[in-house]
Amino acid sequence: MELVIQPDAERAAWLVASLIAKALREKPHLVLGLATGRTMERVYNHLVRMHRDDKLDFSLCRTFNLDEYIGLPPDNPGSYRYYMDHHLFNHINIDHRNTFLPDGMATDLKAACRHYEEMILEFGGVDLQLLGIGSDGHIGFNEPLSALRSRTRDKALTPSTIAVNGTLFNKPGEMPTRAITMGVGTILDAHAIILLVSGSTKADILAKAVEGPITSMVSASALQLHPQCRVVVDEHAAVKLQAQEYYRWIFATEPEWAGFRSDKQ
Ligand code: GLP
C-alpha cells in the first residue's frame, strides 16, 4: 500500500483523476471499477474536464460500479445509476452499453449478483478500482463483519449508513435499507486499487483502515492485503496517521510521483 497526502480535497481528487487518465491512455480498453458518494463528485468533475479540454477518450472504456440500492429504478435521483449518468457518463464519450451497475430491480437478486460477477470475469476483471470509504469503514456497501472473501451479494445497510446516506434523499425513509454490492473479495481481485479519502470526519476510520489491524469490522482494512493499492488523502483526513512523515517523503522522492508533484490542475 502507498499513501499520498495532498494539500486539500480538490488536489487529492485531481491526483486520482490524473491516475485514472494515465491508465486510460495506456490502455484504451480499460475496465474501470467506479464508486459513488460525495467524495467522488470532484474526481468525476476533473474527468469530465479532461475529456473536454484534453481529449481524454472513453470510447473503448468499460465500467463496473461497486454497488446499487435495491428497489430504486434507474430514473430515481437517489439511485447510483442516476448518480453516474448525472456526474460522469452523460458528459463523456463512453458507450452507455459499456457501463454496468448491479441490477437492484432484479426479481431474482441472487441470480443478478452471480451474473454481475460473471460479467466482470468475461471482461477480464477490473483493471483499476476506484474506492471511497464509509464512516464505518465500508468499501462498496461491505458493512462491518462482511467476510473478507465475500463476493457480490445483497446486503442490509447499517443504521449509521442509512443515517449518513439518507441525507441525499429528498424524503426521510425514501432511502432503501438494502443494496447489492461487490464483495470485499471481488474488490480485492481488481488488478489495481485507488482509495480516495478526504475531510476530517474520515480521519479516524482512515487511520484504522490503513494503519490498524486487518479486521472484518473495518472492511477497508482488507486493502492492506492488496499488492497494488494507492491511497490518496487530503490533510484533513490525514491528521490521525502515525507515519505521515514517511508518506510525505515517499511522495517527495519516489520517481513514480514525479509527474504529479507540481503539475497544474
Ligand atoms: C456510499 C458508497 C461508498 C462510498 C461511501 C462514502 O456508502 N456505497 O462506495 O465510499 O458512500 O461516501 P462519501 O464520499 O459521500 O462520504
PDB file of C-alpha atoms and ligand atoms in Angstrom:
ATOM      1  CA  MET A   1       0.000   0.000   0.000  1.00  0.00           C
ATOM      2  CA  GLU A   2       1.217   3.505  -0.792  1.00  0.00           C
ATOM      3  CA  LEU A   3      -0.312   6.577   0.815  1.00  0.00           C
ATOM      4  CA  VAL A   4      -0.168  10.097  -0.601  1.00  0.00           C
ATOM      5  CA  ILE A   5      -1.164  13.226   1.323  1.00  0.00           C
ATOM      6  CA  GLN A   6      -2.394  16.170  -0.747  1.00  0.00           C
ATOM      7  CA  PRO A   7      -2.970  19.748   0.474  1.00  0.00           C
ATOM      8  CA  ASP A   8      -6.758  19.697   0.019  1.00  0.00           C
ATOM      9  CA  ALA A   9      -9.692  17.650  -1.278  1.00  0.00           C
ATOM     10  CA  GLU A  10      -9.566  19.304  -4.698  1.00  0.00           C
ATOM     11  CA  ARG A  11      -5.909  18.468  -5.245  1.00  0.00           C
ATOM     12  CA  ALA A  12      -6.460  14.897  -3.970  1.00  0.00           C
ATOM     13  CA  ALA A  13      -9.333  14.414  -6.438  1.00  0.00           C
ATOM     14  CA  TRP A  14      -7.226  15.881  -9.236  1.00  0.00           C
ATOM     15  CA  LEU A  15      -4.433  13.397  -8.490  1.00  0.00           C
ATOM     16  CA  VAL A  16      -6.878  10.477  -8.568  1.00  0.00           C
ATOM     17  CA  ALA A  17      -8.421  11.695 -11.852  1.00  0.00           C
ATOM     18  CA  SER A  18      -4.914  12.060 -13.291  1.00  0.00           C
ATOM     19  CA  LEU A  19      -4.020   8.478 -12.310  1.00  0.00           C
ATOM     20  CA  ILE A  20      -7.217   7.238 -13.977  1.00  0.00           C
ATOM     21  CA  ALA A  21      -6.457   9.324 -17.099  1.00  0.00           C
ATOM     22  CA  LYS A  22      -2.931   7.870 -17.263  1.00  0.00           C
ATOM     23  CA  ALA A  23      -4.277   4.304 -17.001  1.00  0.00           C
ATOM     24  CA  LEU A  24      -6.867   5.013 -19.715  1.00  0.00           C
ATOM     25  CA  ARG A  25      -4.280   6.485 -22.083  1.00  0.00           C
ATOM     26  CA  GLU A  26      -2.052   3.442 -21.567  1.00  0.00           C
ATOM     27  CA  LYS A  27      -4.963   1.015 -22.089  1.00  0.00           C
ATOM     28  CA  PRO A  28      -7.947   2.419 -24.015  1.00  0.00           C
ATOM     29  CA  HIS A  29      -9.958  -0.773 -23.304  1.00  0.00           C
ATOM     30  CA  LEU A  30      -9.536  -0.198 -19.574  1.00  0.00           C
ATOM     31  CA  VAL A  31     -12.034  -1.938 -17.286  1.00  0.00           C
ATOM     32  CA  LEU A  32     -12.648   0.689 -14.641  1.00  0.00           C
ATOM     33  CA  GLY A  33     -14.306  -0.001 -11.309  1.00  0.00           C
ATOM     34  CA  LEU A  34     -16.250   3.035 -10.127  1.00  0.00           C
ATOM     35  CA  ALA A  35     -17.599   4.334  -6.839  1.00  0.00           C
ATOM     36  CA  THR A  36     -20.243   6.844  -5.820  1.00  0.00           C
ATOM     37  CA  GLY A  37     -20.600   9.276  -2.895  1.00  0.00           C
ATOM     38  CA  ARG A  38     -19.824  12.953  -2.362  1.00  0.00           C
ATOM     39  CA  THR A  39     -16.048  12.398  -2.396  1.00  0.00           C
ATOM     40  CA  MET A  40     -16.170  11.096  -5.972  1.00  0.00           C
ATOM     41  CA  GLU A  41     -18.002  14.096  -7.397  1.00  0.00           C
ATOM     42  CA  ARG A  42     -14.747  16.086  -7.580  1.00  0.00           C
ATOM     43  CA  VAL A  43     -12.984  13.204  -9.366  1.00  0.00           C
ATOM     44  CA  TYR A  44     -15.750  12.980 -11.964  1.00  0.00           C
ATOM     45  CA  ASN A  45     -15.692  16.768 -12.470  1.00  0.00           C
ATOM     46  CA  HIS A  46     -11.996  16.509 -13.293  1.00  0.00           C
ATOM     47  CA  LEU A  47     -12.521  13.563 -15.652  1.00  0.00           C
ATOM     48  CA  VAL A  48     -15.270  15.461 -17.480  1.00  0.00           C
ATOM     49  CA  ARG A  49     -12.953  18.480 -17.804  1.00  0.00           C
ATOM     50  CA  MET A  50     -10.069  16.251 -19.017  1.00  0.00           C
ATOM     51  CA  HIS A  51     -12.392  14.757 -21.643  1.00  0.00           C
ATOM     52  CA  ARG A  52     -13.483  18.226 -22.769  1.00  0.00           C
ATOM     53  CA  ASP A  53     -10.143  20.066 -22.648  1.00  0.00           C
ATOM     54  CA  ASP A  54      -7.515  17.331 -23.051  1.00  0.00           C
ATOM     55  CA  LYS A  55      -9.493  14.978 -25.332  1.00  0.00           C
ATOM     56  CA  LEU A  56      -9.404  12.139 -22.783  1.00  0.00           C
ATOM     57  CA  ASP A  57     -11.060   9.319 -24.732  1.00  0.00           C
ATOM     58  CA  PHE A  58     -13.520   6.979 -23.007  1.00  0.00           C
ATOM     59  CA  SER A  59     -14.919   5.426 -26.202  1.00  0.00           C
ATOM     60  CA  LEU A  60     -13.430   1.966 -25.542  1.00  0.00           C
ATOM     61  CA  CYS A  61     -13.578   2.048 -21.749  1.00  0.00           C
ATOM     62  CA  ARG A  62     -15.854  -0.335 -19.782  1.00  0.00           C
ATOM     63  CA  THR A  63     -17.026   0.419 -16.262  1.00  0.00           C
ATOM     64  CA  PHE A  64     -18.385  -1.629 -13.355  1.00  0.00           C
ATOM     65  CA  ASN A  65     -19.804   0.177 -10.350  1.00  0.00           C
ATOM     66  CA  LEU A  66     -19.353  -1.184  -6.855  1.00  0.00           C
ATOM     67  CA  ASP A  67     -22.955  -1.145  -5.760  1.00  0.00           C
ATOM     68  CA  GLU A  68     -26.591  -0.181  -6.256  1.00  0.00           C
ATOM     69  CA  TYR A  69     -29.576   0.209  -3.962  1.00  0.00           C
ATOM     70  CA  ILE A  70     -32.242  -2.481  -4.088  1.00  0.00           C
ATOM     71  CA  GLY A  71     -35.639  -1.326  -5.325  1.00  0.00           C
ATOM     72  CA  LEU A  72     -34.714   2.047  -6.840  1.00  0.00           C
ATOM     73  CA  PRO A  73     -35.320   2.381 -10.592  1.00  0.00           C
ATOM     74  CA  PRO A  74     -32.536   3.989 -12.670  1.00  0.00           C
ATOM     75  CA  ASP A  75     -34.536   7.203 -13.122  1.00  0.00           C
ATOM     76  CA  ASN A  76     -34.770   7.738  -9.355  1.00  0.00           C
ATOM     77  CA  PRO A  77     -32.300  10.543  -8.464  1.00  0.00           C
ATOM     78  CA  GLY A  78     -31.197   8.520  -5.405  1.00  0.00           C
ATOM     79  CA  SER A  79     -30.079   5.545  -7.492  1.00  0.00           C
ATOM     80  CA  TYR A  80     -26.418   5.074  -8.285  1.00  0.00           C
ATOM     81  CA  ARG A  81     -27.247   4.669 -11.988  1.00  0.00           C
ATOM     82  CA  TYR A  82     -28.744   8.154 -11.917  1.00  0.00           C
ATOM     83  CA  TYR A  83     -25.702   9.460  -9.993  1.00  0.00           C
ATOM     84  CA  MET A  84     -23.254   8.004 -12.536  1.00  0.00           C
ATOM     85  CA  ASP A  85     -25.178   9.277 -15.579  1.00  0.00           C
ATOM     86  CA  HIS A  86     -25.545  12.704 -13.987  1.00  0.00           C
ATOM     87  CA  HIS A  87     -21.951  13.147 -12.748  1.00  0.00           C
ATOM     88  CA  LEU A  88     -19.967  11.297 -15.431  1.00  0.00           C
ATOM     89  CA  PHE A  89     -21.459   9.178 -18.185  1.00  0.00           C
ATOM     90  CA  ASN A  90     -23.652  11.865 -19.781  1.00  0.00           C
ATOM     91  CA  HIS A  91     -20.649  14.197 -20.112  1.00  0.00           C
ATOM     92  CA  ILE A  92     -18.004  11.916 -21.654  1.00  0.00           C
ATOM     93  CA  ASN A  93     -17.820   9.846 -24.834  1.00  0.00           C
ATOM     94  CA  ILE A  94     -18.402   6.495 -23.175  1.00  0.00           C
ATOM     95  CA  ASP A  95     -20.741   3.967 -24.800  1.00  0.00           C
ATOM     96  CA  HIS A  96     -23.556   3.686 -22.228  1.00  0.00           C
ATOM     97  CA  ARG A  97     -23.900  -0.015 -23.116  1.00  0.00           C
ATOM     98  CA  ASN A  98     -20.414  -0.470 -21.614  1.00  0.00           C
ATOM     99  CA  THR A  99     -21.382   0.969 -18.230  1.00  0.00           C
ATOM    100  CA  PHE A 100     -22.543  -1.612 -15.697  1.00  0.00           C
ATOM    101  CA  LEU A 101     -24.096  -1.420 -12.243  1.00  0.00           C
ATOM    102  CA  PRO A 102     -25.633  -4.257 -10.232  1.00  0.00           C
ATOM    103  CA  ASP A 103     -29.340  -4.674 -11.035  1.00  0.00           C
ATOM    104  CA  GLY A 104     -31.110  -3.572  -7.875  1.00  0.00           C
ATOM    105  CA  MET A 105     -34.513  -4.045  -9.581  1.00  0.00           C
ATOM    106  CA  ALA A 106     -33.962  -7.740 -10.397  1.00  0.00           C
ATOM    107  CA  THR A 107     -36.675 -10.118  -9.217  1.00  0.00           C
ATOM    108  CA  ASP A 108     -34.000 -12.744  -8.550  1.00  0.00           C
ATOM    109  CA  LEU A 109     -31.301 -10.833  -6.671  1.00  0.00           C
ATOM    110  CA  LYS A 110     -29.035 -13.846  -6.139  1.00  0.00           C
ATOM    111  CA  ALA A 111     -29.019 -14.535  -9.894  1.00  0.00           C
ATOM    112  CA  ALA A 112     -28.313 -10.836 -10.582  1.00  0.00           C
ATOM    113  CA  CYS A 113     -25.313 -10.972  -8.203  1.00  0.00           C
ATOM    114  CA  ARG A 114     -23.940 -14.124  -9.851  1.00  0.00           C
ATOM    115  CA  HIS A 115     -24.424 -12.536 -13.285  1.00  0.00           C
ATOM    116  CA  TYR A 116     -22.510  -9.411 -12.206  1.00  0.00           C
ATOM    117  CA  GLU A 117     -19.520 -11.490 -11.094  1.00  0.00           C
ATOM    118  CA  GLU A 118     -19.632 -13.436 -14.377  1.00  0.00           C
ATOM    119  CA  MET A 119     -19.694 -10.251 -16.442  1.00  0.00           C
ATOM    120  CA  ILE A 120     -16.653  -8.833 -14.627  1.00  0.00           C
ATOM    121  CA  LEU A 121     -14.795 -12.064 -15.394  1.00  0.00           C
ATOM    122  CA  GLU A 122     -15.931 -12.014 -19.034  1.00  0.00           C
ATOM    123  CA  PHE A 123     -14.379  -8.575 -19.423  1.00  0.00           C
ATOM    124  CA  GLY A 124     -11.096  -9.867 -17.988  1.00  0.00           C
ATOM    125  CA  GLY A 125     -11.521  -8.471 -14.466  1.00  0.00           C
ATOM    126  CA  VAL A 126     -11.339  -4.904 -13.208  1.00  0.00           C
ATOM    127  CA  ASP A 127      -8.055  -3.193 -14.160  1.00  0.00           C
ATOM    128  CA  LEU A 128      -8.391  -0.241 -11.828  1.00  0.00           C
ATOM    129  CA  GLN A 129     -10.905   0.031  -8.985  1.00  0.00           C
ATOM    130  CA  LEU A 130     -11.751   3.424  -7.528  1.00  0.00           C
ATOM    131  CA  LEU A 131     -12.931   3.404  -3.902  1.00  0.00           C
ATOM    132  CA  GLY A 132     -14.214   5.757  -1.239  1.00  0.00           C
ATOM    133  CA  ILE A 133     -14.736   4.830   2.393  1.00  0.00           C
ATOM    134  CA  GLY A 134     -17.867   4.983   4.531  1.00  0.00           C
ATOM    135  CA  SER A 135     -17.673   6.360   8.064  1.00  0.00           C
ATOM    136  CA  ASP A 136     -17.909   2.783   9.425  1.00  0.00           C
ATOM    137  CA  GLY A 137     -15.065   1.652   7.160  1.00  0.00           C
ATOM    138  CA  HIS A 138     -17.212   0.159   4.417  1.00  0.00           C
ATOM    139  CA  ILE A 139     -15.973  -0.112   0.851  1.00  0.00           C
ATOM    140  CA  GLY A 140     -18.813  -0.501  -1.633  1.00  0.00           C
ATOM    141  CA  PHE A 141     -21.541  -1.411   0.827  1.00  0.00           C
ATOM    142  CA  ASN A 142     -19.500  -4.008   2.705  1.00  0.00           C
ATOM    143  CA  GLU A 143     -20.658  -3.148   6.181  1.00  0.00           C
ATOM    144  CA  PRO A 144     -18.824  -4.337   9.347  1.00  0.00           C
ATOM    145  CA  LEU A 145     -18.403  -8.131   9.564  1.00  0.00           C
ATOM    146  CA  SER A 146     -18.540  -8.543   5.786  1.00  0.00           C
ATOM    147  CA  ALA A 147     -16.406 -11.581   5.056  1.00  0.00           C
ATOM    148  CA  LEU A 148     -13.006 -10.576   3.746  1.00  0.00           C
ATOM    149  CA  ARG A 149     -13.532 -13.089   0.896  1.00  0.00           C
ATOM    150  CA  SER A 150     -17.155 -12.094   0.181  1.00  0.00           C
ATOM    151  CA  ARG A 151     -18.458 -11.825  -3.394  1.00  0.00           C
ATOM    152  CA  THR A 152     -21.205  -9.709  -4.965  1.00  0.00           C
ATOM    153  CA  ARG A 153     -24.368 -10.116  -2.905  1.00  0.00           C
ATOM    154  CA  ASP A 154     -27.368  -8.345  -1.414  1.00  0.00           C
ATOM    155  CA  LYS A 155     -26.631  -6.752   1.919  1.00  0.00           C
ATOM    156  CA  ALA A 156     -28.531  -4.979   4.705  1.00  0.00           C
ATOM    157  CA  LEU A 157     -27.184  -1.493   5.431  1.00  0.00           C
ATOM    158  CA  THR A 158     -26.362  -0.381   8.975  1.00  0.00           C
ATOM    159  CA  PRO A 159     -28.469   2.275  10.716  1.00  0.00           C
ATOM    160  CA  SER A 160     -25.441   4.607  10.659  1.00  0.00           C
ATOM    161  CA  THR A 161     -25.032   4.246   6.862  1.00  0.00           C
ATOM    162  CA  ILE A 162     -28.764   4.820   6.427  1.00  0.00           C
ATOM    163  CA  ALA A 163     -28.488   7.991   8.537  1.00  0.00           C
ATOM    164  CA  VAL A 164     -25.447   9.335   6.630  1.00  0.00           C
ATOM    165  CA  ASN A 165     -26.584   8.456   3.077  1.00  0.00           C
ATOM    166  CA  GLY A 166     -30.239   9.214   3.828  1.00  0.00           C
ATOM    167  CA  THR A 167     -29.455  12.933   3.723  1.00  0.00           C
ATOM    168  CA  LEU A 168     -29.002  12.550  -0.054  1.00  0.00           C
ATOM    169  CA  PHE A 169     -32.665  11.610  -0.440  1.00  0.00           C
ATOM    170  CA  ASN A 170     -35.484  14.151  -0.573  1.00  0.00           C
ATOM    171  CA  LYS A 171     -37.756  12.479   1.953  1.00  0.00           C
ATOM    172  CA  PRO A 172     -36.709  10.653   5.127  1.00  0.00           C
ATOM    173  CA  GLY A 173     -37.456   6.968   4.731  1.00  0.00           C
ATOM    174  CA  GLU A 174     -37.078   7.077   0.950  1.00  0.00           C
ATOM    175  CA  MET A 175     -33.619   5.528   1.108  1.00  0.00           C
ATOM    176  CA  PRO A 176     -33.587   1.749   0.628  1.00  0.00           C
ATOM    177  CA  THR A 177     -32.166  -0.242   3.535  1.00  0.00           C
ATOM    178  CA  ARG A 178     -30.598  -2.916   1.332  1.00  0.00           C
ATOM    179  CA  ALA A 179     -28.167  -2.844  -1.562  1.00  0.00           C
ATOM    180  CA  ILE A 180     -26.266  -5.101  -3.936  1.00  0.00           C
ATOM    181  CA  THR A 181     -22.530  -4.675  -3.512  1.00  0.00           C
ATOM    182  CA  MET A 182     -19.376  -6.222  -4.892  1.00  0.00           C
ATOM    183  CA  GLY A 183     -17.841  -8.264  -2.068  1.00  0.00           C
ATOM    184  CA  VAL A 184     -14.553  -7.491  -0.360  1.00  0.00           C
ATOM    185  CA  GLY A 185     -13.087 -10.470  -2.243  1.00  0.00           C
ATOM    186  CA  THR A 186     -14.452  -9.123  -5.543  1.00  0.00           C
ATOM    187  CA  ILE A 187     -12.822  -5.756  -4.861  1.00  0.00           C
ATOM    188  CA  LEU A 188      -9.502  -7.358  -3.918  1.00  0.00           C
ATOM    189  CA  ASP A 189      -9.478  -9.179  -7.292  1.00  0.00           C
ATOM    190  CA  ALA A 190      -9.006  -5.850  -9.127  1.00  0.00           C
ATOM    191  CA  HIS A 191      -5.525  -5.553 -10.632  1.00  0.00           C
ATOM    192  CA  ALA A 192      -5.002  -2.132  -9.018  1.00  0.00           C
ATOM    193  CA  ILE A 193      -6.948  -0.071  -6.489  1.00  0.00           C
ATOM    194  CA  ILE A 194      -7.124   3.636  -5.628  1.00  0.00           C
ATOM    195  CA  LEU A 195      -8.814   4.682  -2.382  1.00  0.00           C
ATOM    196  CA  LEU A 196      -9.671   8.382  -2.077  1.00  0.00           C
ATOM    197  CA  VAL A 197     -10.441   9.844   1.356  1.00  0.00           C
ATOM    198  CA  SER A 198     -10.986  13.492   2.253  1.00  0.00           C
ATOM    199  CA  GLY A 199     -12.289  15.513   5.181  1.00  0.00           C
ATOM    200  CA  SER A 200     -11.777  15.447   8.942  1.00  0.00           C
ATOM    201  CA  THR A 201     -14.834  13.229   9.539  1.00  0.00           C
ATOM    202  CA  LYS A 202     -12.916  10.369   7.874  1.00  0.00           C
ATOM    203  CA  ALA A 203      -9.657  10.819   9.835  1.00  0.00           C
ATOM    204  CA  ASP A 204     -10.368   8.162  12.495  1.00  0.00           C
ATOM    205  CA  ILE A 205     -11.640   5.496  10.129  1.00  0.00           C
ATOM    206  CA  LEU A 206      -8.799   6.134   7.644  1.00  0.00           C
ATOM    207  CA  ALA A 207      -6.190   5.564  10.372  1.00  0.00           C
ATOM    208  CA  LYS A 208      -7.942   2.338  11.403  1.00  0.00           C
ATOM    209  CA  ALA A 209      -8.177   1.143   7.798  1.00  0.00           C
ATOM    210  CA  VAL A 210      -4.576   1.714   6.754  1.00  0.00           C
ATOM    211  CA  GLU A 211      -2.585   1.537   9.999  1.00  0.00           C
ATOM    212  CA  GLY A 212      -4.812  -0.675  12.182  1.00  0.00           C
ATOM    213  CA  PRO A 213      -5.199  -4.448  12.181  1.00  0.00           C
ATOM    214  CA  ILE A 214      -6.938  -6.226   9.300  1.00  0.00           C
ATOM    215  CA  THR A 215     -10.431  -6.950  10.553  1.00  0.00           C
ATOM    216  CA  SER A 216     -13.869  -7.539   9.072  1.00  0.00           C
ATOM    217  CA  MET A 217     -15.066  -4.804  11.470  1.00  0.00           C
ATOM    218  CA  VAL A 218     -13.372  -2.338   9.065  1.00  0.00           C
ATOM    219  CA  SER A 219     -13.804  -3.690   5.527  1.00  0.00           C
ATOM    220  CA  ALA A 220     -11.330  -1.172   4.105  1.00  0.00           C
ATOM    221  CA  SER A 221      -8.544  -2.685   6.243  1.00  0.00           C
ATOM    222  CA  ALA A 222      -8.593  -5.658   3.820  1.00  0.00           C
ATOM    223  CA  LEU A 223      -6.932  -3.333   1.282  1.00  0.00           C
ATOM    224  CA  GLN A 224      -3.696  -3.864   3.217  1.00  0.00           C
ATOM    225  CA  LEU A 225      -3.614  -7.300   1.548  1.00  0.00           C
ATOM    226  CA  HIS A 226      -3.632  -5.849  -1.974  1.00  0.00           C
ATOM    227  CA  PRO A 227      -0.264  -5.600  -3.748  1.00  0.00           C
ATOM    228  CA  GLN A 228      -1.227  -2.573  -5.889  1.00  0.00           C
ATOM    229  CA  CYS A 229      -3.228  -0.251  -3.669  1.00  0.00           C
ATOM    230  CA  ARG A 230      -2.710   3.521  -3.598  1.00  0.00           C
ATOM    231  CA  VAL A 231      -4.449   5.655  -1.007  1.00  0.00           C
ATOM    232  CA  VAL A 232      -4.854   9.370  -1.756  1.00  0.00           C
ATOM    233  CA  VAL A 233      -5.983  11.610   1.102  1.00  0.00           C
ATOM    234  CA  ASP A 234      -6.175  15.299   1.983  1.00  0.00           C
ATOM    235  CA  GLU A 235      -4.556  16.975   5.001  1.00  0.00           C
ATOM    236  CA  HIS A 236      -7.821  16.899   6.979  1.00  0.00           C
ATOM    237  CA  ALA A 237      -8.227  13.135   6.615  1.00  0.00           C
ATOM    238  CA  ALA A 238      -4.518  12.555   7.344  1.00  0.00           C
ATOM    239  CA  VAL A 239      -4.355  14.069  10.842  1.00  0.00           C
ATOM    240  CA  LYS A 240      -4.595  10.746  12.726  1.00  0.00           C
ATOM    241  CA  LEU A 241      -1.998   8.870  10.653  1.00  0.00           C
ATOM    242  CA  GLN A 242       1.111   7.842  12.557  1.00  0.00           C
ATOM    243  CA  ALA A 243       3.541   7.573   9.641  1.00  0.00           C
ATOM    244  CA  GLN A 244       2.769  10.896   7.947  1.00  0.00           C
ATOM    245  CA  GLU A 245       6.420  11.849   7.684  1.00  0.00           C
ATOM    246  CA  TYR A 246       7.225   8.657   5.783  1.00  0.00           C
ATOM    247  CA  TYR A 247       4.275   9.078   3.400  1.00  0.00           C
ATOM    248  CA  ARG A 248       5.320  12.661   2.606  1.00  0.00           C
ATOM    249  CA  TRP A 249       8.913  11.555   1.996  1.00  0.00           C
ATOM    250  CA  ILE A 250       7.782   8.829  -0.439  1.00  0.00           C
ATOM    251  CA  PHE A 251       5.676  11.289  -2.451  1.00  0.00           C
ATOM    252  CA  ALA A 252       8.501  13.849  -2.495  1.00  0.00           C
ATOM    253  CA  THR A 253      11.228  11.429  -3.580  1.00  0.00           C
ATOM    254  CA  GLU A 254       9.845   8.398  -5.492  1.00  0.00           C
ATOM    255  CA  PRO A 255      10.184   8.753  -9.305  1.00  0.00           C
ATOM    256  CA  GLU A 256       6.681   7.273  -9.748  1.00  0.00           C
ATOM    257  CA  TRP A 257       5.179  10.509  -8.348  1.00  0.00           C
ATOM    258  CA  ALA A 258       7.486  12.957 -10.197  1.00  0.00           C
ATOM    259  CA  GLY A 259       4.899  13.905 -12.812  1.00  0.00           C
ATOM    260  CA  PHE A 260       2.237  14.532 -10.187  1.00  0.00           C
ATOM    261  CA  ARG A 261       4.108  16.766  -7.779  1.00  0.00           C
ATOM    262  CA  SER A 262       3.980  20.174  -9.399  1.00  0.00           C
ATOM    263  CA  ASP A 263       1.607  19.774 -12.366  1.00  0.00           C
ATOM    264  CA  LYS A 264      -1.034  22.442 -12.696  1.00  0.00           C
ATOM    265  CA  GLN A 265      -4.645  21.373 -12.255  1.00  0.00           C
TER     266      GLN A 265
HETATM  267  C1  GLP B   1     -21.599   5.099  -0.093  1.00  0.00           C
HETATM  268  C2  GLP B   1     -20.977   4.190  -1.146  1.00  0.00           C
HETATM  269  C3  GLP B   1     -19.484   4.011  -0.908  1.00  0.00           C
HETATM  270  C4  GLP B   1     -18.827   5.340  -0.629  1.00  0.00           C
HETATM  271  C5  GLP B   1     -19.446   5.962   0.591  1.00  0.00           C
HETATM  272  C6  GLP B   1     -18.775   7.252   1.042  1.00  0.00           C
HETATM  273  O1  GLP B   1     -21.918   4.409   1.061  1.00  0.00           O
HETATM  274  N1  GLP B   1     -21.596   2.913  -1.196  1.00  0.00           N
HETATM  275  O2  GLP B   1     -18.917   3.403  -2.052  1.00  0.00           O
HETATM  276  O3  GLP B   1     -17.442   5.164  -0.433  1.00  0.00           O
HETATM  277  O4  GLP B   1     -20.815   6.211   0.261  1.00  0.00           O
HETATM  278  O5  GLP B   1     -19.438   8.350   0.536  1.00  0.00           O
HETATM  279  P1  GLP B   1     -18.998   9.849   0.749  1.00  0.00           P
HETATM  280  O6  GLP B   1     -17.925  10.116  -0.240  1.00  0.00           O
HETATM  281  O7  GLP B   1     -20.240  10.620   0.455  1.00  0.00           O
HETATM  282  O8  GLP B   1     -18.524  10.005   2.149  1.00  0.00           O
END
